[in-house]
Amino acid sequence: MYLYEQLENFYDVIVVGAGPSGSMAAWHAARNGARVLLLEKDRDVGTPVRCAEGVAKNILEELVEQPIPPTWIASQITKFRLFSPDGTPVYVHVDEVGLVLHRRLFDYDLALKAVQAGAKLLTGAAATDVLKKEGILKGVQVAINGRDHNIKCSIIIAADGVESRVARWAGINSTVPLKEMETCVQYTLAGIPIESDTCDFYFSRDFAPGGYAWVFPKGEKIANVGLGISGNYARNKDPQNYLHQFLLRYFPTSSIISQTVGGVPVDRTLKNIVSDGLIIVGDAAHQANPISGGGIISGMIAGKIAGQVAAEAIRKNKFQHADLIPYARQWHKTVGKTHQRYYRLKEALTKFSDQHLNNIAKEYLNLEPDKQNLMTIFKLAFKHNPAFLIDVIKLFTSM
């Protein structure tokens, strides 16, 4: 934590939110010469944990530019198992190793990278408004120990999560449509039978309408177990009741160690993710994967691009929309275009009946083992929809 008494009146870049996207943005802006202030409203970076904590190892290593420290790793994943509504298990082996992280340690170390690059980190500091002069962003109002402080800057990077308040204060509508917001609830359970190298996904309209349930191992008989459902269904029944229904069916004797709830945008990326003096990243920009809801890696990629573009704008002393638009272009080129295809597939997948999912599982299990992979599952799912098959082929070709 950077002592608030030592705060300067001006920074080149203020990043609001010290999650993975915000810390990446602060790290790359600072390492490229910008004076950066990273603000986190919670007292501790990395708390509370709000996701299942799964990532691809090879991509994470590339982003953090180092081998993954053992302290970050709860489990290494080499297989996925999909359960159809009737309980049929389908194994999918993957070429690359996945990881289930200890998010608190991971987030802490990522924020530390930003600090070591020269950024100033202030925890317990909640942004309460943006500063404007003649309609132009000039900084952030921050509540620290019950007092408001006005801190000026040239560029604000909004990494403040779903339905970003910073974006709204700046005049950008960051609202997630109800049907594009998955309401999620997750327990960390102990005493459950799991395969430590396998992530499980369960599909059924009975307990996860418009979404799915997951089991991500975190140690010996310990796992993150949760589900996300479409906002359309969350209005009619508390997601926690859906989770209890799921647990009674699959893990009736488990013990709950911790609980978390939250919303995940499974939407298209916001139309406007830059404006004069503003860049929006991560969940604030609706950059989570529209099918899985996973947002760690995509948010980190966005944060890296944002930090680099912001630092370049500072060097040129130009902070208008046109100077920051390279961030939006690079995001679309690296990840955004793929997410558009995921979104189209998600829209179709959420309409599948339980019986259709059961049929896909049966067809898949009748195939030779060398043909059993994730692409095959998608091909079976969309074999009567040629337009979607093109999206599937393009996705897996690019991956």
Short mmCIF file of C-alpha atoms in Angstrom, two decimals:
data_model
loop_
_atom_site.label_atom_id
_atom_site.label_comp_id
_atom_site.label_asym_id
_atom_site.label_seq_id
_atom_site.Cartn_x
_atom_site.Cartn_y
_atom_site.Cartn_z
CA MET A 1 0.00 0.00 0.00
CA TYR A 2 1.27 3.47 -0.92
CA LEU A 3 0.77 5.94 1.94
CA TYR A 4 -1.97 8.40 1.01
CA GLU A 5 -0.01 11.22 2.67
CA GLN A 6 2.59 10.76 -0.06
CA LEU A 7 0.12 11.03 -2.94
CA GLU A 8 1.04 13.45 -5.68
CA ASN A 9 -1.52 15.80 -7.18
CA PHE A 10 -0.93 14.50 -10.71
CA TYR A 11 -0.12 11.18 -12.41
CA ASP A 12 0.13 10.43 -16.11
CA VAL A 13 -2.19 7.43 -15.74
CA ILE A 14 -4.64 6.43 -13.01
CA VAL A 15 -5.82 2.81 -13.12
CA VAL A 16 -9.02 2.13 -11.18
CA GLY A 17 -9.11 -1.49 -9.99
CA ALA A 18 -6.19 -3.82 -9.12
CA GLY A 19 -7.58 -7.05 -10.53
CA PRO A 20 -5.63 -8.86 -13.28
CA SER A 21 -6.60 -6.36 -16.02
CA GLY A 22 -5.89 -3.30 -13.93
CA SER A 23 -2.56 -4.58 -12.59
CA MET A 24 -1.45 -5.56 -16.10
CA ALA A 25 -2.36 -2.10 -17.38
CA ALA A 26 -0.48 -0.42 -14.53
CA TRP A 27 2.54 -2.70 -15.02
CA HIS A 28 2.87 -2.04 -18.75
CA ALA A 29 2.17 1.68 -18.51
CA ALA A 30 4.78 2.08 -15.75
CA ARG A 31 7.44 -0.09 -17.40
CA ASN A 32 7.06 2.08 -20.51
CA GLY A 33 7.76 5.28 -18.64
CA ALA A 34 4.38 6.56 -17.44
CA ARG A 35 3.81 7.79 -13.88
CA VAL A 36 1.04 5.47 -12.71
CA LEU A 37 -1.30 5.35 -9.74
CA LEU A 38 -3.14 2.05 -9.23
CA LEU A 39 -6.25 2.29 -7.03
CA GLU A 40 -7.96 -0.65 -5.30
CA LYS A 41 -11.14 -0.11 -3.29
CA ASP A 42 -10.66 -3.23 -1.12
CA ARG A 43 -8.15 -3.30 1.71
CA ASP A 44 -6.32 -6.29 0.23
CA VAL A 45 -5.48 -6.99 -3.39
CA GLY A 46 -6.94 -10.33 -4.50
CA THR A 47 -9.91 -10.38 -2.14
CA PRO A 48 -12.63 -11.33 -2.39
CA VAL A 49 -12.08 -14.05 -5.01
CA ARG A 50 -14.89 -13.82 -7.55
CA CYS A 51 -14.21 -16.57 -10.11
CA ALA A 52 -13.42 -20.25 -10.59
CA GLU A 53 -9.70 -19.35 -11.01
CA GLY A 54 -8.96 -21.35 -14.19
CA VAL A 55 -6.41 -20.27 -16.86
CA ALA A 56 -4.31 -21.70 -19.67
CA LYS A 57 -0.74 -22.20 -18.44
CA ASN A 58 1.10 -21.37 -21.66
CA ILE A 59 -0.76 -18.10 -22.22
CA LEU A 60 -0.34 -17.04 -18.60
CA GLU A 61 3.41 -17.70 -18.73
CA GLU A 62 3.67 -15.58 -21.85
CA LEU A 63 1.74 -12.73 -20.25
CA VAL A 64 3.65 -12.66 -16.95
CA GLU A 65 6.97 -13.27 -18.74
CA GLN A 66 8.18 -15.93 -16.31
CA PRO A 67 7.61 -19.56 -15.28
CA ILE A 68 4.52 -19.86 -13.12
CA PRO A 69 5.50 -19.79 -9.42
CA PRO A 70 4.33 -22.94 -7.58
CA THR A 71 2.61 -20.73 -5.01
CA TRP A 72 0.10 -19.63 -7.67
CA ILE A 73 -0.92 -23.19 -8.58
CA ALA A 74 -3.71 -25.06 -6.81
CA SER A 75 -4.07 -27.75 -9.53
CA GLN A 76 -2.76 -28.60 -12.98
CA ILE A 77 -5.45 -29.60 -15.46
CA THR A 78 -4.97 -32.01 -18.38
CA LYS A 79 -8.59 -33.08 -18.96
CA PHE A 80 -12.08 -31.67 -19.09
CA ARG A 81 -15.16 -33.70 -18.35
CA LEU A 82 -18.56 -32.59 -19.58
CA PHE A 83 -21.71 -34.01 -18.00
CA SER A 84 -24.85 -34.02 -20.11
CA PRO A 85 -28.20 -33.40 -18.37
CA ASP A 86 -28.80 -37.13 -17.87
CA GLY A 87 -25.43 -37.43 -16.11
CA THR A 88 -23.45 -38.97 -18.99
CA PRO A 89 -19.76 -38.03 -18.60
CA VAL A 90 -17.75 -37.06 -21.69
CA TYR A 91 -13.97 -36.71 -21.39
CA VAL A 92 -12.10 -34.15 -23.48
CA HIS A 93 -8.30 -34.28 -23.40
CA VAL A 94 -6.49 -31.03 -24.08
CA ASP A 95 -3.11 -30.40 -25.68
CA GLU A 96 -2.12 -27.60 -23.31
CA VAL A 97 -2.00 -27.73 -19.52
CA GLY A 98 -4.54 -25.65 -17.63
CA LEU A 99 -4.16 -24.26 -14.14
CA VAL A 100 -6.48 -23.57 -11.26
CA LEU A 101 -4.93 -20.63 -9.45
CA HIS A 102 -4.73 -19.40 -5.91
CA ARG A 103 -6.21 -16.07 -6.99
CA ARG A 104 -5.31 -14.13 -3.87
CA LEU A 105 -1.61 -14.92 -4.26
CA PHE A 106 -1.71 -14.48 -8.02
CA ASP A 107 -3.46 -11.09 -7.89
CA TYR A 108 -1.12 -9.91 -5.14
CA ASP A 109 2.00 -10.82 -7.14
CA LEU A 110 0.63 -9.27 -10.33
CA ALA A 111 -0.01 -5.98 -8.53
CA LEU A 112 3.51 -6.26 -7.10
CA LYS A 113 4.87 -6.42 -10.68
CA ALA A 114 3.21 -3.08 -11.35
CA VAL A 115 4.75 -1.60 -8.19
CA GLN A 116 8.19 -2.96 -9.05
CA ALA A 117 7.90 -1.29 -12.46
CA GLY A 118 7.30 2.05 -10.75
CA ALA A 119 3.52 2.25 -10.27
CA LYS A 120 2.12 3.47 -6.95
CA LEU A 121 -0.52 1.18 -5.43
CA LEU A 122 -3.12 2.49 -3.01
CA THR A 123 -5.55 0.05 -1.37
CA GLY A 124 -8.69 0.98 0.52
CA ALA A 125 -9.13 3.74 -2.08
CA ALA A 126 -12.53 3.84 -3.80
CA ALA A 127 -13.06 6.02 -6.87
CA THR A 128 -16.19 8.09 -6.23
CA ASP A 129 -16.26 10.20 -9.39
CA VAL A 130 -14.19 11.45 -12.30
CA LEU A 131 -12.90 14.98 -12.57
CA LYS A 132 -13.84 16.98 -15.66
CA LYS A 133 -13.04 20.40 -17.02
CA GLU A 134 -15.19 21.65 -19.89
CA GLY A 135 -16.35 18.06 -20.43
CA ILE A 136 -12.79 16.65 -20.65
CA LEU A 137 -11.56 14.03 -18.18
CA LYS A 138 -8.94 15.44 -15.86
CA GLY A 139 -8.64 12.94 -13.03
CA VAL A 140 -10.36 10.89 -10.35
CA GLN A 141 -12.03 11.69 -7.04
CA VAL A 142 -10.97 9.08 -4.49
CA ALA A 143 -12.34 8.30 -1.02
CA ILE A 144 -9.53 7.41 1.39
CA ASN A 145 -10.19 6.90 5.09
CA GLY A 146 -13.52 8.68 4.75
CA ARG A 147 -12.09 11.73 3.00
CA ASP A 148 -12.31 12.67 -0.69
CA HIS A 149 -9.13 13.47 -2.59
CA ASN A 150 -8.96 14.90 -6.11
CA ILE A 151 -6.08 13.44 -8.12
CA LYS A 152 -5.48 14.67 -11.65
CA CYS A 153 -4.18 12.67 -14.59
CA SER A 154 -3.99 12.59 -18.37
CA ILE A 155 -5.50 9.11 -18.88
CA ILE A 156 -7.86 7.02 -16.76
CA ILE A 157 -7.89 3.24 -17.25
CA ALA A 158 -11.19 1.83 -15.96
CA ALA A 159 -10.66 -1.69 -14.62
CA ASP A 160 -13.43 -1.48 -12.04
CA GLY A 161 -15.44 -4.54 -13.03
CA VAL A 162 -18.93 -5.28 -14.27
CA GLU A 163 -21.03 -2.23 -15.15
CA SER A 164 -18.07 0.07 -14.57
CA ARG A 165 -18.96 3.22 -12.68
CA VAL A 166 -15.91 5.01 -14.06
CA ALA A 167 -17.14 4.42 -17.61
CA ARG A 168 -20.62 5.70 -16.70
CA TRP A 169 -19.24 8.81 -15.02
CA ALA A 170 -17.27 9.44 -18.22
CA GLY A 171 -20.46 9.18 -20.30
CA ILE A 172 -20.21 5.61 -21.61
CA ASN A 173 -23.10 3.23 -20.97
CA SER A 174 -21.49 0.14 -19.44
CA THR A 175 -24.76 -1.56 -18.47
CA VAL A 176 -24.95 -5.28 -19.23
CA PRO A 177 -28.33 -6.39 -20.66
CA LEU A 178 -30.07 -8.78 -18.27
CA LYS A 179 -29.87 -11.79 -20.59
CA GLU A 180 -26.12 -11.17 -21.11
CA MET A 181 -25.32 -11.15 -17.39
CA GLU A 182 -24.67 -14.50 -15.78
CA THR A 183 -25.43 -14.50 -12.08
CA CYS A 184 -22.87 -16.74 -10.42
CA VAL A 185 -22.55 -18.33 -7.01
CA GLN A 186 -19.62 -20.46 -5.95
CA TYR A 187 -18.64 -22.47 -2.88
CA THR A 188 -15.26 -23.90 -2.06
CA LEU A 189 -16.13 -27.43 -0.96
CA ALA A 190 -14.13 -29.96 1.03
CA GLY A 191 -14.57 -33.70 1.28
CA ILE A 192 -15.75 -34.28 -2.28
CA PRO A 193 -14.70 -36.97 -4.78
CA ILE A 194 -12.80 -35.30 -7.64
CA GLU A 195 -10.07 -36.03 -10.14
CA SER A 196 -7.30 -33.56 -9.30
CA ASP A 197 -6.25 -33.07 -12.95
CA THR A 198 -9.78 -32.69 -14.35
CA CYS A 199 -12.19 -29.75 -14.57
CA ASP A 200 -15.84 -30.78 -14.68
CA PHE A 201 -18.71 -28.94 -16.36
CA TYR A 202 -22.36 -29.89 -15.84
CA PHE A 203 -25.23 -28.89 -18.12
CA SER A 204 -28.93 -29.02 -17.33
CA ARG A 205 -31.86 -26.64 -17.41
CA ASP A 206 -32.88 -28.10 -14.06
CA PHE A 207 -30.03 -26.48 -12.12
CA ALA A 208 -28.21 -24.20 -14.58
CA PRO A 209 -30.65 -22.72 -17.12
CA GLY A 210 -28.84 -20.58 -19.67
CA GLY A 211 -25.46 -21.52 -18.16
CA TYR A 212 -23.60 -24.40 -16.54
CA ALA A 213 -22.17 -25.68 -13.26
CA TRP A 214 -18.47 -26.28 -12.70
CA VAL A 215 -16.09 -28.17 -10.43
CA PHE A 216 -12.48 -26.89 -10.46
CA PRO A 217 -10.12 -28.90 -8.20
CA LYS A 218 -7.99 -26.99 -5.71
CA GLY A 219 -6.36 -29.81 -3.79
CA GLU A 220 -7.07 -33.18 -2.23
CA LYS A 221 -10.88 -33.48 -2.19
CA ILE A 222 -11.19 -29.67 -2.35
CA ALA A 223 -12.71 -27.76 -5.27
CA ASN A 224 -14.39 -24.57 -6.38
CA VAL A 225 -17.96 -25.64 -7.14
CA GLY A 226 -20.37 -23.16 -8.59
CA LEU A 227 -22.78 -22.29 -11.34
CA GLY A 228 -23.80 -19.38 -13.49
CA ILE A 229 -27.27 -18.84 -14.89
CA SER A 230 -28.66 -16.32 -17.34
CA GLY A 231 -30.07 -13.18 -15.75
CA ASN A 232 -33.44 -14.00 -17.32
CA TYR A 233 -33.69 -17.05 -15.06
CA ALA A 234 -32.15 -15.45 -11.97
CA ARG A 235 -35.22 -13.23 -11.67
CA ASN A 236 -37.42 -16.26 -10.98
CA LYS A 237 -35.22 -18.28 -8.63
CA ASP A 238 -32.25 -17.43 -6.44
CA PRO A 239 -29.05 -18.85 -8.03
CA GLN A 240 -28.04 -20.14 -4.60
CA ASN A 241 -31.14 -22.34 -4.62
CA TYR A 242 -30.07 -23.71 -8.00
CA LEU A 243 -26.62 -24.46 -6.57
CA HIS A 244 -28.08 -26.24 -3.56
CA GLN A 245 -30.20 -28.33 -5.93
CA PHE A 246 -27.03 -29.23 -7.86
CA LEU A 247 -25.11 -30.10 -4.69
CA LEU A 248 -27.89 -32.34 -3.40
CA ARG A 249 -27.70 -34.28 -6.65
CA TYR A 250 -23.92 -34.60 -6.98
CA PHE A 251 -22.19 -33.71 -3.67
CA PRO A 252 -24.71 -34.19 -0.85
CA THR A 253 -22.14 -34.80 1.92
CA SER A 254 -19.72 -31.95 1.13
CA SER A 255 -18.64 -29.20 3.54
CA ILE A 256 -18.64 -25.54 2.57
CA ILE A 257 -15.37 -23.70 3.30
CA SER A 258 -16.16 -20.36 1.64
CA GLN A 259 -18.79 -18.68 -0.51
CA THR A 260 -18.79 -15.98 -3.17
CA VAL A 261 -21.36 -14.45 -5.50
CA GLY A 262 -21.12 -12.08 -8.45
CA GLY A 263 -22.08 -11.27 -12.00
CA VAL A 264 -20.16 -12.13 -15.17
CA PRO A 265 -20.84 -10.36 -18.48
CA VAL A 266 -21.22 -12.88 -21.32
CA ASP A 267 -21.89 -10.10 -23.78
CA ARG A 268 -20.21 -8.61 -26.80
CA THR A 269 -17.35 -6.24 -26.00
CA LEU A 270 -18.61 -2.72 -25.32
CA LYS A 271 -18.99 -0.76 -28.54
CA ASN A 272 -16.91 2.10 -27.12
CA ILE A 273 -13.92 1.02 -25.01
CA VAL A 274 -12.02 4.30 -25.47
CA SER A 275 -12.92 7.95 -25.35
CA ASP A 276 -10.99 11.15 -24.74
CA GLY A 277 -8.65 10.38 -21.84
CA LEU A 278 -10.27 7.01 -21.06
CA ILE A 279 -9.53 3.32 -21.72
CA ILE A 280 -11.83 0.54 -20.43
CA VAL A 281 -10.51 -2.98 -19.75
CA GLY A 282 -11.60 -6.38 -18.45
CA ASP A 283 -15.12 -7.02 -17.19
CA ALA A 284 -15.72 -3.27 -17.29
CA ALA A 285 -15.39 -3.54 -21.08
CA HIS A 286 -17.36 -6.83 -21.26
CA GLN A 287 -14.25 -8.73 -22.38
CA ALA A 288 -14.93 -12.08 -20.68
CA ASN A 289 -15.33 -15.13 -22.93
CA PRO A 290 -19.05 -15.17 -23.85
CA ILE A 291 -19.30 -18.98 -23.70
CA SER A 292 -17.24 -19.84 -20.62
CA GLY A 293 -17.44 -16.54 -18.77
CA GLY A 294 -13.68 -16.79 -18.16
CA GLY A 295 -12.12 -13.34 -17.94
CA ILE A 296 -8.66 -13.61 -16.37
CA ILE A 297 -6.62 -14.16 -19.53
CA SER A 298 -8.67 -11.91 -21.82
CA GLY A 299 -8.59 -9.17 -19.18
CA MET A 300 -4.82 -9.47 -18.85
CA ILE A 301 -4.37 -9.24 -22.61
CA ALA A 302 -6.56 -6.13 -22.68
CA GLY A 303 -4.66 -4.64 -19.73
CA LYS A 304 -1.30 -5.18 -21.41
CA ILE A 305 -2.46 -3.49 -24.60
CA ALA A 306 -4.07 -0.65 -22.64
CA GLY A 307 -0.91 0.03 -20.63
CA GLN A 308 1.27 0.09 -23.73
CA VAL A 309 -1.09 2.37 -25.65
CA ALA A 310 -1.47 4.70 -22.67
CA ALA A 311 2.31 5.00 -22.24
CA GLU A 312 2.72 5.78 -25.93
CA ALA A 313 0.03 8.46 -25.70
CA ILE A 314 1.84 9.99 -22.71
CA ARG A 315 5.10 10.10 -24.67
CA LYS A 316 3.34 11.92 -27.50
CA ASN A 317 1.39 14.13 -25.07
CA LYS A 318 -1.83 13.25 -26.94
CA PHE A 319 -4.78 11.75 -25.06
CA GLN A 320 -7.80 12.16 -27.32
CA HIS A 321 -9.99 9.36 -28.70
CA ALA A 322 -7.93 9.12 -31.88
CA ASP A 323 -4.73 8.69 -29.86
CA LEU A 324 -6.18 5.85 -27.76
CA ILE A 325 -8.11 4.02 -30.49
CA PRO A 326 -5.09 1.73 -31.22
CA TYR A 327 -6.07 -0.09 -27.99
CA ALA A 328 -9.53 -0.91 -29.38
CA ARG A 329 -8.05 -2.01 -32.71
CA GLN A 330 -5.45 -4.26 -31.12
CA TRP A 331 -8.02 -5.79 -28.77
CA HIS A 332 -10.30 -6.62 -31.70
CA LYS A 333 -7.39 -8.12 -33.66
CA THR A 334 -6.01 -10.28 -30.84
CA VAL A 335 -9.13 -11.39 -28.95
CA GLY A 336 -12.23 -9.37 -29.78
CA LYS A 337 -12.91 -10.96 -33.17
CA THR A 338 -12.77 -14.42 -31.59
CA HIS A 339 -15.13 -13.33 -28.83
CA GLN A 340 -17.65 -12.18 -31.44
CA ARG A 341 -17.72 -15.73 -32.79
CA TYR A 342 -18.01 -17.14 -29.27
CA TYR A 343 -20.94 -14.83 -28.67
CA ARG A 344 -22.79 -16.09 -31.76
CA LEU A 345 -22.22 -19.69 -30.68
CA LYS A 346 -23.30 -18.89 -27.12
CA GLU A 347 -26.58 -17.47 -28.38
CA ALA A 348 -27.29 -20.77 -30.14
CA LEU A 349 -26.02 -23.04 -27.34
CA THR A 350 -28.28 -21.51 -24.69
CA LYS A 351 -31.30 -22.54 -26.77
CA PHE A 352 -30.36 -26.25 -26.84
CA SER A 353 -32.76 -28.55 -25.03
CA ASP A 354 -31.51 -31.03 -22.45
CA GLN A 355 -32.46 -33.85 -24.81
CA HIS A 356 -30.32 -32.36 -27.58
CA LEU A 357 -27.34 -32.20 -25.21
CA ASN A 358 -27.93 -35.83 -24.19
CA ASN A 359 -27.94 -36.84 -27.86
CA ILE A 360 -24.66 -35.02 -28.50
CA ALA A 361 -23.03 -36.92 -25.62
CA LYS A 362 -24.23 -40.29 -26.96
CA GLU A 363 -22.99 -39.55 -30.49
CA TYR A 364 -19.63 -38.40 -29.17
CA LEU A 365 -19.09 -41.55 -27.10
CA ASN A 366 -19.75 -43.70 -30.18
CA LEU A 367 -16.78 -42.13 -32.00
CA GLU A 368 -13.27 -43.54 -32.13
CA PRO A 369 -11.04 -42.15 -29.32
CA ASP A 370 -8.80 -40.25 -31.76
CA LYS A 371 -11.83 -38.25 -32.92
CA GLN A 372 -12.98 -37.31 -29.43
CA ASN A 373 -12.00 -33.68 -28.93
CA LEU A 374 -13.61 -30.32 -28.25
CA MET A 375 -13.92 -29.39 -31.90
CA THR A 376 -15.85 -32.61 -32.55
CA ILE A 377 -18.32 -31.74 -29.78
CA PHE A 378 -19.01 -28.37 -31.38
CA LYS A 379 -19.36 -29.98 -34.81
CA LEU A 380 -21.90 -32.46 -33.46
CA ALA A 381 -23.75 -29.64 -31.74
CA PHE A 382 -24.07 -27.58 -34.89
CA LYS A 383 -24.15 -30.23 -37.61
CA HIS A 384 -27.61 -29.06 -38.68
CA ASN A 385 -26.54 -25.39 -38.63
CA PRO A 386 -23.90 -24.88 -41.37
CA ALA A 387 -23.53 -21.16 -40.63
CA PHE A 388 -22.44 -21.92 -37.08
CA LEU A 389 -20.12 -24.68 -38.28
CA ILE A 390 -18.14 -22.03 -40.15
CA ASP A 391 -17.70 -20.14 -36.89
CA VAL A 392 -16.56 -23.34 -35.17
CA ILE A 393 -13.96 -24.09 -37.84
CA LYS A 394 -12.65 -20.52 -37.80
CA LEU A 395 -12.42 -20.55 -34.01
CA PHE A 396 -10.42 -23.74 -33.80
CA THR A 397 -8.23 -22.77 -36.75
CA SER A 398 -7.32 -19.50 -35.03
CA MET A 399 -6.77 -21.25 -31.69
#
